[in-house]
mmCIF file of C-alpha atoms and ligand atoms in Angstrom:
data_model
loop_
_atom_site.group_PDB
_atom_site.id
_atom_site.type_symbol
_atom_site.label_atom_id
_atom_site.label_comp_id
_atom_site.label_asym_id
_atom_site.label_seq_id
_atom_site.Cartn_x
_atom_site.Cartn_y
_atom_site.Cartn_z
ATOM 1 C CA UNK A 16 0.000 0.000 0.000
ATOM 2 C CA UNK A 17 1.978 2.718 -1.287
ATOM 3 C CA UNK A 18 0.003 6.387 0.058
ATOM 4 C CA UNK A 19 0.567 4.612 3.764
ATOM 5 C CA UNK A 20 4.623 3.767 3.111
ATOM 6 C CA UNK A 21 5.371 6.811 1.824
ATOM 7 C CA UNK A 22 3.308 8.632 4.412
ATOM 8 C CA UNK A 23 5.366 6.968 7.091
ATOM 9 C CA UNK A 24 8.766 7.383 5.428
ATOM 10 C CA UNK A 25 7.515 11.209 4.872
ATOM 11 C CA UNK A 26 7.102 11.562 8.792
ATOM 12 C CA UNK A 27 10.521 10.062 9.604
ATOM 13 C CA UNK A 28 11.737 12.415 7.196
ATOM 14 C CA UNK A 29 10.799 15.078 9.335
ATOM 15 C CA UNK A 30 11.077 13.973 12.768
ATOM 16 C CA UNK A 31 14.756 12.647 12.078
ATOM 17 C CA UNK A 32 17.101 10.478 9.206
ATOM 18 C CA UNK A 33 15.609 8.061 6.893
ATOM 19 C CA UNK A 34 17.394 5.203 7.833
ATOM 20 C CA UNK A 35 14.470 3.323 7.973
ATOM 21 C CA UNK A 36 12.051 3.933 4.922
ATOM 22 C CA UNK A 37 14.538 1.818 3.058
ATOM 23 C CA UNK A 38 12.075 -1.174 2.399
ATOM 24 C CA UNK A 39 13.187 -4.831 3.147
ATOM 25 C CA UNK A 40 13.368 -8.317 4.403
ATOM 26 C CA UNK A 41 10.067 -10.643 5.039
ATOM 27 C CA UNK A 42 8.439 -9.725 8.473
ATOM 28 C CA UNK A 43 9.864 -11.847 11.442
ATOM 29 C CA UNK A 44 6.714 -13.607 13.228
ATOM 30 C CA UNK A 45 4.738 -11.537 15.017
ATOM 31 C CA UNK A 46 5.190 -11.556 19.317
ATOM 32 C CA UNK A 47 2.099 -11.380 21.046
ATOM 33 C CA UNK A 48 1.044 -7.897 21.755
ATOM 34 C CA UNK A 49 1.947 -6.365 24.826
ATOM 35 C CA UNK A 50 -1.797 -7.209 27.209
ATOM 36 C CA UNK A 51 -2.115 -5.762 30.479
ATOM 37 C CA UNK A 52 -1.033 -8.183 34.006
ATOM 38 C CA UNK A 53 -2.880 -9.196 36.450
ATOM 39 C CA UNK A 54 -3.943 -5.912 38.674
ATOM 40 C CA UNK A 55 -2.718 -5.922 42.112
ATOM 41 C CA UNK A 56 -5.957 -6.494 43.693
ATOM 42 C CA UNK A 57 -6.057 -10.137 42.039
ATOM 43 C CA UNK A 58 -8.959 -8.767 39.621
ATOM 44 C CA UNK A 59 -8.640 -9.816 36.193
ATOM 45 C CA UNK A 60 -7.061 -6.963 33.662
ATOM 46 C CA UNK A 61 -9.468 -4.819 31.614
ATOM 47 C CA UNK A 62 -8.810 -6.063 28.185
ATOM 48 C CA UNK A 63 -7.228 -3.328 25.720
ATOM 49 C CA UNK A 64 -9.827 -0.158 24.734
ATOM 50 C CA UNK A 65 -10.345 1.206 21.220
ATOM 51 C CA UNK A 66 -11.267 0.376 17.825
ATOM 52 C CA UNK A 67 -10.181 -2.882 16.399
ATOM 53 C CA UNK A 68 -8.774 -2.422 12.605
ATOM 54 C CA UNK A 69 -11.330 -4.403 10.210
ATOM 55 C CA UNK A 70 -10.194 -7.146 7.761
ATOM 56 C CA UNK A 71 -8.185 -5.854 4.918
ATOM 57 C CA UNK A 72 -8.365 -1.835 6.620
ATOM 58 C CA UNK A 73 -4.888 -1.508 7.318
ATOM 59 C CA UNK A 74 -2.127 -1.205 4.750
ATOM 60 C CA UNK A 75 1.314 -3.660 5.121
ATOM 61 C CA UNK A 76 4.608 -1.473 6.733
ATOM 62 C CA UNK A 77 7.525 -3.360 5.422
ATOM 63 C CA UNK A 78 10.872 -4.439 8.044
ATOM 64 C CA UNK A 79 13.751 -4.413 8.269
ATOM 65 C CA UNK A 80 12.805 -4.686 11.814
ATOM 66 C CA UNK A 81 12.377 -2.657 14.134
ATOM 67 C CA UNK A 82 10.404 -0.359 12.195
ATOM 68 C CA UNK A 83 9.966 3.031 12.705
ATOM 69 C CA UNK A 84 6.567 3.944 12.144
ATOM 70 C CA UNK A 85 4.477 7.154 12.220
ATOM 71 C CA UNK A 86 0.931 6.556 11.666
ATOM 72 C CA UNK A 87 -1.046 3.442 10.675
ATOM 73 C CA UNK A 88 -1.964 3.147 7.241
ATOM 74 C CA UNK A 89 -5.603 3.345 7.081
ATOM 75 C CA UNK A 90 -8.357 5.035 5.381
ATOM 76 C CA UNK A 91 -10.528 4.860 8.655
ATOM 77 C CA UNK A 92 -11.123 7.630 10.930
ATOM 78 C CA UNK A 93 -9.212 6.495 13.401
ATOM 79 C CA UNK A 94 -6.450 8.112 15.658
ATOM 80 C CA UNK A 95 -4.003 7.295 18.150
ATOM 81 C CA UNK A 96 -2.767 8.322 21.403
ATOM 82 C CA UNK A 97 0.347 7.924 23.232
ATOM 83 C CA UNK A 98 1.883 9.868 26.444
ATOM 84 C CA UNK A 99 5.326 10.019 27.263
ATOM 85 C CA UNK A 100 7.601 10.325 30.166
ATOM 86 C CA UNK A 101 5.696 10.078 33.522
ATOM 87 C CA UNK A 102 6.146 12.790 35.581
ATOM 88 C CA UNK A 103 2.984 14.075 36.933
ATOM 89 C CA UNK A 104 1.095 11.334 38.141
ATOM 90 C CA UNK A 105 -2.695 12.007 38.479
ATOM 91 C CA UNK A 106 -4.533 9.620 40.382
ATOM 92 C CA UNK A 107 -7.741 11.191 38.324
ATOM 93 C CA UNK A 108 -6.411 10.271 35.035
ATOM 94 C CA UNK A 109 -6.161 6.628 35.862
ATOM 95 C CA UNK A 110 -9.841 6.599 36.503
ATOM 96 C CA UNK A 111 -10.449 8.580 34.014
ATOM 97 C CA UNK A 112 -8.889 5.833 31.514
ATOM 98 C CA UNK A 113 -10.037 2.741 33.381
ATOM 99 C CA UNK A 114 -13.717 4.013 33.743
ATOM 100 C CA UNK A 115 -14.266 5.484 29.815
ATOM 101 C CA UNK A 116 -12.308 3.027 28.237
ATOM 102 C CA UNK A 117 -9.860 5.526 27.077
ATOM 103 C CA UNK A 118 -6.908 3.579 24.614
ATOM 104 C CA UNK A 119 -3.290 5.044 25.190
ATOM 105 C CA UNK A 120 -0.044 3.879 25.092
ATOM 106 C CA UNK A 121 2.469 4.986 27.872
ATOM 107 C CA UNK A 122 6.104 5.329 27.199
ATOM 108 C CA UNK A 123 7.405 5.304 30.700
ATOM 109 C CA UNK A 124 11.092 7.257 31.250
ATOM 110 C CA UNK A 125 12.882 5.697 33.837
ATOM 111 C CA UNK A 126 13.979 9.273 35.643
ATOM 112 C CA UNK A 127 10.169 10.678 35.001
ATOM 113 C CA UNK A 128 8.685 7.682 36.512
ATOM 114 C CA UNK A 129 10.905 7.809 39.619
ATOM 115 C CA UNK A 130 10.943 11.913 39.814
ATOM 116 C CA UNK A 131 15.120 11.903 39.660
ATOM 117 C CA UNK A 132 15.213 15.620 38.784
ATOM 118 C CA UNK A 133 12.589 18.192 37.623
ATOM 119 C CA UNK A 134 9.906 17.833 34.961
ATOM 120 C CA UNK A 135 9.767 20.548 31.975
ATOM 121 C CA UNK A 136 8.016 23.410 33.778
ATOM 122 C CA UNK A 137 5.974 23.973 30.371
ATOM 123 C CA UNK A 138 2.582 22.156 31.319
ATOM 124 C CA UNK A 139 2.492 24.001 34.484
ATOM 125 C CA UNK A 140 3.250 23.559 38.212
ATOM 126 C CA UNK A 141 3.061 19.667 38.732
ATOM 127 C CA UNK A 142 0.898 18.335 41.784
ATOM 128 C CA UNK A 143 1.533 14.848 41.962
ATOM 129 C CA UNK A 144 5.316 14.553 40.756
ATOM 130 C CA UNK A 145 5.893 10.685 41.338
ATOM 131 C CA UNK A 146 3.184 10.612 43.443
ATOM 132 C CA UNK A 147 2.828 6.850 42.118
ATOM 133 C CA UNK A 148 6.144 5.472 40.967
ATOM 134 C CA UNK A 149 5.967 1.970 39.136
ATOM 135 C CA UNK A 150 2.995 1.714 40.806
ATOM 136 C CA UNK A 151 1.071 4.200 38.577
ATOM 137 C CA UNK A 152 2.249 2.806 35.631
ATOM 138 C CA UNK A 153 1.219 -0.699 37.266
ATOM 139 C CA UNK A 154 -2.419 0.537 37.893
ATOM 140 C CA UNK A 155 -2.277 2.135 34.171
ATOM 141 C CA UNK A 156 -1.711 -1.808 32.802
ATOM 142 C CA UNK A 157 -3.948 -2.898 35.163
ATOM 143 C CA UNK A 158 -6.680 -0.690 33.023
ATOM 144 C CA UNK A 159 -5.393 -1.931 29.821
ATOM 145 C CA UNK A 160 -2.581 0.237 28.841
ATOM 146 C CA UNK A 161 0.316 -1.050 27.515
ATOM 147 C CA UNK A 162 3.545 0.756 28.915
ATOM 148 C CA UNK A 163 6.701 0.731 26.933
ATOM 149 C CA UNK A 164 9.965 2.175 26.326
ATOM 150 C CA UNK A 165 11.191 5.644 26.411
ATOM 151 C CA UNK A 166 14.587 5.435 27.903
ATOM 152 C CA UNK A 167 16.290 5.579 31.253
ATOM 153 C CA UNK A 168 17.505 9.497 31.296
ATOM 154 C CA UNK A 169 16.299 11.022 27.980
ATOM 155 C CA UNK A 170 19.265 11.488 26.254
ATOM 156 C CA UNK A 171 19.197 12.663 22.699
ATOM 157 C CA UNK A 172 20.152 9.518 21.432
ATOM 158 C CA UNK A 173 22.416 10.752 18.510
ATOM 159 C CA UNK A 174 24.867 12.251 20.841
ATOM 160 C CA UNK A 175 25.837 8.440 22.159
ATOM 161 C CA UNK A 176 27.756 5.912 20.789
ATOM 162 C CA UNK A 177 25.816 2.559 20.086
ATOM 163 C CA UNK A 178 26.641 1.459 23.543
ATOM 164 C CA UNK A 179 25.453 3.785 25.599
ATOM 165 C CA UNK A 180 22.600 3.493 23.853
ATOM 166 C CA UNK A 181 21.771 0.418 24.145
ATOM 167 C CA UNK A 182 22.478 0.931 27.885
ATOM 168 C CA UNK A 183 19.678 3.209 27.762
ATOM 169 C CA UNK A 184 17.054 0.842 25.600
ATOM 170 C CA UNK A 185 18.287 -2.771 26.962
ATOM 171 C CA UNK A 186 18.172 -0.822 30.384
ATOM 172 C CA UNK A 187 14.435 0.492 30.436
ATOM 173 C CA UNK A 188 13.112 -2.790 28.836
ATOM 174 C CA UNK A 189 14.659 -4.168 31.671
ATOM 175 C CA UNK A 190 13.299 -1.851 34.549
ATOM 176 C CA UNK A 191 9.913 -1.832 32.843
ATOM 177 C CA UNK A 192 9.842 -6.544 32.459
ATOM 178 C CA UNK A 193 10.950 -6.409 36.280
ATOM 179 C CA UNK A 194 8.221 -3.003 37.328
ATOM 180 C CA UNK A 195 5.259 -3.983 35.198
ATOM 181 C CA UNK A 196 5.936 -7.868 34.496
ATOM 182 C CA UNK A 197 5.847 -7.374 30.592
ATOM 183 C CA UNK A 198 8.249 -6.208 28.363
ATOM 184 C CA UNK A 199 7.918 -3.764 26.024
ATOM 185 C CA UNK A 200 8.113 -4.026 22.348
ATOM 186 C CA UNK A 201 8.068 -0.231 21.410
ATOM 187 C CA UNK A 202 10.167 2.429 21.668
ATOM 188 C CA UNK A 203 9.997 5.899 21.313
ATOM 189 C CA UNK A 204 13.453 7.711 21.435
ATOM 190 C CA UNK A 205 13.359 11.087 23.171
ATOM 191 C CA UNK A 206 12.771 14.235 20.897
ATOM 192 C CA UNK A 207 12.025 11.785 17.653
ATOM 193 C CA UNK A 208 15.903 11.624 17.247
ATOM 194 C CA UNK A 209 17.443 8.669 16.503
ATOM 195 C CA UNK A 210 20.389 7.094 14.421
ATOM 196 C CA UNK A 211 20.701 3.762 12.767
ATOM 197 C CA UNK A 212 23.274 2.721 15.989
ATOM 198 C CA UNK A 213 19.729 3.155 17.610
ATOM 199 C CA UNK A 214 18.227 0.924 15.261
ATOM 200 C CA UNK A 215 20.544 -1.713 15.954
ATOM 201 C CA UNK A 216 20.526 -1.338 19.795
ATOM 202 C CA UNK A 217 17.014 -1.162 19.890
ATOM 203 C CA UNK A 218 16.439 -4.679 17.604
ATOM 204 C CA UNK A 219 19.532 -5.869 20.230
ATOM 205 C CA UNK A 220 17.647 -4.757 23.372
ATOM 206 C CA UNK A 221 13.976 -6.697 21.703
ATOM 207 C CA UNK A 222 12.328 -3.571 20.546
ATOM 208 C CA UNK A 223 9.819 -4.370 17.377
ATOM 209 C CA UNK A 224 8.742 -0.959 16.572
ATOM 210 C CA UNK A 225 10.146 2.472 16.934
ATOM 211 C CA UNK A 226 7.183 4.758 17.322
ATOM 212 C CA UNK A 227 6.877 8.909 16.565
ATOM 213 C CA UNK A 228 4.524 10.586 16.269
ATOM 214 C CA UNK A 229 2.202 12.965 13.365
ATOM 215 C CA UNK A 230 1.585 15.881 15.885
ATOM 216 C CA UNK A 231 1.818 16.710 19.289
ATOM 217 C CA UNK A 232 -0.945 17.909 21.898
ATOM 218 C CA UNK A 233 -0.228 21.002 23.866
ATOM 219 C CA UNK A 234 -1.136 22.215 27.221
ATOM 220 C CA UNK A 235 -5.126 23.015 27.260
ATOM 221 C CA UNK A 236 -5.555 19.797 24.595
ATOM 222 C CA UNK A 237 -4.511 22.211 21.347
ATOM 223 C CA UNK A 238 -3.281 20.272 18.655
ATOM 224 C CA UNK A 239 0.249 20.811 17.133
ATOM 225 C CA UNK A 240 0.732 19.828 13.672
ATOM 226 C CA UNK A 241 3.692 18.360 11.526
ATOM 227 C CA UNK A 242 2.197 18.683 8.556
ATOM 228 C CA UNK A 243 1.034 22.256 6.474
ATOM 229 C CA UNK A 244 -2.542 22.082 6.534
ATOM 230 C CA UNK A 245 -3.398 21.604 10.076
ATOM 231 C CA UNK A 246 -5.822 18.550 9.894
ATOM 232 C CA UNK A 247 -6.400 15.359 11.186
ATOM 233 C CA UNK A 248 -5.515 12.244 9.440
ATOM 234 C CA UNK A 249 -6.619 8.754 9.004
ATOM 235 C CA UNK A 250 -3.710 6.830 11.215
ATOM 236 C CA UNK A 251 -2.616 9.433 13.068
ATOM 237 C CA UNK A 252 -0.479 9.439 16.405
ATOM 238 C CA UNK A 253 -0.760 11.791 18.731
ATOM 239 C CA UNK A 254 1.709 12.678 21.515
ATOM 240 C CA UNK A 255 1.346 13.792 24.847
ATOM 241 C CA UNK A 256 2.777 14.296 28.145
ATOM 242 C CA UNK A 257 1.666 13.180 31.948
ATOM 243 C CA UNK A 258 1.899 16.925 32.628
ATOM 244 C CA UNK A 259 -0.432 18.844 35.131
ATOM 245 C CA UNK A 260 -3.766 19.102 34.232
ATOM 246 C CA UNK A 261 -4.026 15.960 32.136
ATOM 247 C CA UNK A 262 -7.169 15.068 32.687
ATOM 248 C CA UNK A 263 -8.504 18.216 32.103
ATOM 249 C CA UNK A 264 -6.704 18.413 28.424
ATOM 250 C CA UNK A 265 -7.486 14.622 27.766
ATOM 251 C CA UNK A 266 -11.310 15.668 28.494
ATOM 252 C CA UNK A 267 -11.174 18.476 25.717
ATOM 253 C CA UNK A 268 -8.794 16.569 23.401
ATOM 254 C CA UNK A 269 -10.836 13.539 23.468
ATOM 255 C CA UNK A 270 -14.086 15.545 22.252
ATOM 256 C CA UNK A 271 -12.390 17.421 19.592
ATOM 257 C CA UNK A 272 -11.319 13.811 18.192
ATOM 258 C CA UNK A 273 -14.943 12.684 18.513
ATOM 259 C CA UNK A 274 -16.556 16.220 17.018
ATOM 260 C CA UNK A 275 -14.146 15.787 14.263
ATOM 261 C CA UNK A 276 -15.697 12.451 13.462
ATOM 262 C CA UNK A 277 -12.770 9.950 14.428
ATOM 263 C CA UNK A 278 -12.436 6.889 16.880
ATOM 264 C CA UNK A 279 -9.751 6.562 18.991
ATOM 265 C CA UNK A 280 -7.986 3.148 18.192
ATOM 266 C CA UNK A 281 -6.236 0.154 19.983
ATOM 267 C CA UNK A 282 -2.648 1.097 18.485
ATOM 268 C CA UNK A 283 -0.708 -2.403 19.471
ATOM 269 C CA UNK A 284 -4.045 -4.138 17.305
ATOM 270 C CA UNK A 285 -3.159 -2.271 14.066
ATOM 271 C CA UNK A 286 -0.048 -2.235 14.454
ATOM 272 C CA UNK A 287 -0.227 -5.738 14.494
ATOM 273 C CA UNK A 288 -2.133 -5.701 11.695
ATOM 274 C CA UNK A 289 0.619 -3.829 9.489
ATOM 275 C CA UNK A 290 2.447 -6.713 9.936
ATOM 276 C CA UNK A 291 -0.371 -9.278 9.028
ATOM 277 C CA UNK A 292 -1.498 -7.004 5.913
ATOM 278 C CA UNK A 293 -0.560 -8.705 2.239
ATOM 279 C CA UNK A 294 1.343 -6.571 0.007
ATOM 280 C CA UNK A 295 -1.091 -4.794 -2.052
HETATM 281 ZN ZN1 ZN B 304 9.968 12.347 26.386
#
């Protein structure tokens, strides 16, 4: 499916290099998706919210492995969120996602996670800075989030040499296997910068899929485009932060997907499915 290929290599473009719209070898078999554990309480896990991709809906992404993807080829109205870091850790927006069925993806940094140092002062004064630790990020699973891989420190990755950054990859998949009890199979490098040495580490350290993003959501749930005429699309991935006031911005972002006429999708299910996808 050509449009959704050279979307994604278009994206990478921008974000960083183009190591990886170079087109390849056959697809190595797929791993299960990443499904949330047990929660602490001994309940059973809420199984994964969103849209499911229909039968033939999502275009193939080619390997080499991992690839670095994004947004999901599809004609569909569908979008996708993901928040990074982990520093301000809401209580409320845990709820929030458990109790409307919210999908996201969490990339958890190690130093966010823990609070070792001081969150970007841009989203505001932060109330509940660590509050949770691993723990929130447990309780996030628990609700059917899948948490993956976003570094130890936040480095900008193409100021290391390929072993320090696979220090950084091997290191979080680690911390995140032992924290959450599954290990992740994405990876989004800090700032969208990356080398091919972070290619390599990442495949080394078990990574499938580097993920960017399409656009990035701003304090008050404003939408910041990468691309010239300001609009949704199809396949979309959309970034945000655990900042203050999440829940708050999530509320009005989430409507002004919905007013817009798009679903919000389960990203690890199409992504599986760009694997699945026949050439076409
Ligand atoms: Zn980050």
């Amino acid at each position: 499916m050509a449009r959704g290929t050279s979307r994604v290599c278009a994206a990478v473009t921008v974000a960083a290099l183009t190591t990886a719209c170079t087109a390849g070898q056959a697809a190595p078999p797929a791993p299960a998706p990443q499904r949330a554990t047990p929660s602490p309480s001994g309940s059973a896990p809420a199984e994964p919210a969103g849209v499911k991709p229909r039968r033939g809906e999502v275009g193939r992404i080619p390997g080499p492995y991992p690839r670095v993807i994004s947004s999901i080829p599809t004609r569909r109205k569908v979008v996708f969120l993901t928040i990074d870091d982990g520093w301000e850790q809401d209580p409320g927006f845990v709820r929030q996602v458990r109790e409307q069925r919210i999908p996201i993806t969490a990339f958890a940094m190690r130093d966010a996670v823990e609070a070792k140092g001081t969150p970007d002062p841009a989203g505001g004064v932060g109330r509940f800075v660590g509050a949770g630790k691993w723990d929130y990020f447990r309780e996030l699973n628990a609700a059917g989030v899948a948490v993956e891989n976003h570094t130890l420190t936040h480095p900008n990755l193409r100021l290391l040499g390929r072993d320090a950054q696979k220090a950084e990859i091997c290191g979080a998949s680690r911390l995140i296997a032992r924290r959450i009890g599954v290990r992740p199979a994405l990876f989004r490098p800090p700032f969208g910068t990356y080398t091919s040495d972070t290619l390599a580490a990442a495949k080394a350290c078990g990574i499938r899929d580097v993920l960017l993003w399409t656009a990035t959501v701003q304090p008050g749930g404003k939408i910041a485009y990468q691309v010239p005429d300001k609009r949704l699309r199809p396949g979309d991935i959309l970034l945000l932060h655990f900042r203050p006031h999440l829940a708050r911005d999530f509320r009005i972002l989430v409507d002004k997907i919905k007013r817009r006429g798009y679903e919000l999708g389960d990203l690890q299910a199409y992504l599986a499915a760009t694997s699945q996808a026949a050439s076409r």
